[in-house]
């Protein structure tokens, strides 16, 4: 799969769809902090059943390696269903 060419540094916005639990939110925050960022995700849309929530977090990413590593860590968090 070809990855698009990006010019770094850049501002990147993640949309994280996760279980609506304190544990999932804590895992997402810990993953962000592990990579040296201090941003806190903002909750927005909640699923009709109330089971899932969308979190948005915007950050300045310095390199493709950081982007890939952070994306992988966030996708692997307990309770995360989708990462956009």
CSV table of C-alpha atoms in Angstrom, one decimal:
chain,number,residue,atom,x,y,z
A,1,UNK,CA,0.0,0.0,0.0
A,2,UNK,CA,1.4,3.4,-0.9
A,3,UNK,CA,1.5,5.9,1.9
A,4,UNK,CA,0.8,9.5,1.0
A,5,UNK,CA,3.8,11.9,1.1
A,6,UNK,CA,3.5,14.2,4.1
A,7,UNK,CA,5.7,17.1,5.0
A,8,UNK,CA,6.8,17.1,8.6
A,9,UNK,CA,6.3,18.6,11.1
A,10,UNK,CA,2.6,18.8,10.7
A,11,UNK,CA,-0.6,19.1,12.7
A,12,UNK,CA,-2.5,15.8,12.9
A,13,UNK,CA,-5.9,15.2,14.2
A,14,UNK,CA,-6.9,11.8,15.4
A,15,UNK,CA,-10.5,10.6,15.7
A,16,UNK,CA,-10.6,7.8,18.2
A,17,UNK,CA,-13.8,5.7,18.6
A,18,UNK,CA,-13.6,3.8,21.9
A,19,UNK,CA,-15.7,2.2,24.6
A,20,UNK,CA,-17.3,4.9,26.8
A,21,UNK,CA,-15.4,3.9,29.9
A,22,UNK,CA,-13.0,5.6,32.2
A,23,UNK,CA,-10.5,2.8,31.6
A,24,UNK,CA,-10.5,3.4,27.8
A,25,UNK,CA,-10.1,7.1,28.2
A,26,UNK,CA,-7.2,6.5,30.7
A,27,UNK,CA,-5.5,4.1,28.2
A,28,UNK,CA,-5.7,6.6,25.4
A,29,UNK,CA,-4.3,9.4,27.6
A,30,UNK,CA,-1.5,7.2,28.7
A,31,UNK,CA,-0.6,6.2,25.1
A,32,UNK,CA,-0.4,9.9,24.2
A,33,UNK,CA,1.8,10.7,27.2
A,34,UNK,CA,4.1,7.7,26.4
A,35,UNK,CA,5.0,9.4,23.2
A,36,UNK,CA,5.9,12.7,24.9
A,37,UNK,CA,2.7,14.6,24.2
A,38,UNK,CA,0.5,16.4,26.8
A,39,UNK,CA,-2.7,16.9,24.8
A,40,UNK,CA,-5.9,15.6,26.2
A,41,UNK,CA,-8.6,14.1,23.9
A,42,UNK,CA,-11.9,15.8,23.7
A,43,UNK,CA,-15.1,13.7,23.8
A,44,UNK,CA,-17.6,14.5,21.1
A,45,UNK,CA,-20.2,12.2,19.7
A,46,UNK,CA,-21.7,9.3,21.7
A,47,UNK,CA,-23.2,6.3,20.1
A,48,UNK,CA,-27.0,5.9,20.1
A,49,UNK,CA,-26.7,3.1,22.7
A,50,UNK,CA,-24.2,5.1,24.8
A,51,UNK,CA,-21.6,2.3,24.5
A,52,UNK,CA,-19.0,4.2,22.4
A,53,UNK,CA,-17.7,7.8,22.2
A,54,UNK,CA,-15.6,9.6,19.7
A,55,UNK,CA,-12.5,11.4,21.0
A,56,UNK,CA,-10.7,14.0,19.0
A,57,UNK,CA,-7.1,15.0,19.7
A,58,UNK,CA,-4.9,17.4,17.6
A,59,UNK,CA,-1.1,17.4,17.9
A,60,UNK,CA,2.0,18.5,16.2
A,61,UNK,CA,3.9,15.5,14.8
A,62,UNK,CA,7.6,15.9,14.0
A,63,UNK,CA,8.2,12.7,11.9
A,64,UNK,CA,6.6,9.8,10.1
A,65,UNK,CA,8.2,7.4,12.7
A,66,UNK,CA,6.4,9.3,15.5
A,67,UNK,CA,3.1,9.3,13.6
A,68,UNK,CA,3.3,5.6,12.9
A,69,UNK,CA,4.3,4.6,16.4
A,70,UNK,CA,1.6,6.8,18.0
A,71,UNK,CA,-1.0,5.4,15.7
A,72,UNK,CA,0.0,1.9,16.5
A,73,UNK,CA,-0.1,2.5,20.2
A,74,UNK,CA,-3.5,4.2,20.1
A,75,UNK,CA,-5.0,1.5,18.0
A,76,UNK,CA,-3.8,-1.1,20.5
A,77,UNK,CA,-5.4,0.6,23.5
A,78,UNK,CA,-7.9,-1.3,25.5
A,79,UNK,CA,-11.4,-0.3,24.4
A,80,UNK,CA,-10.3,1.5,21.1
A,81,UNK,CA,-12.5,0.2,18.2
A,82,UNK,CA,-11.4,2.5,15.4
A,83,UNK,CA,-8.7,5.1,14.8
A,84,UNK,CA,-9.1,7.6,12.0
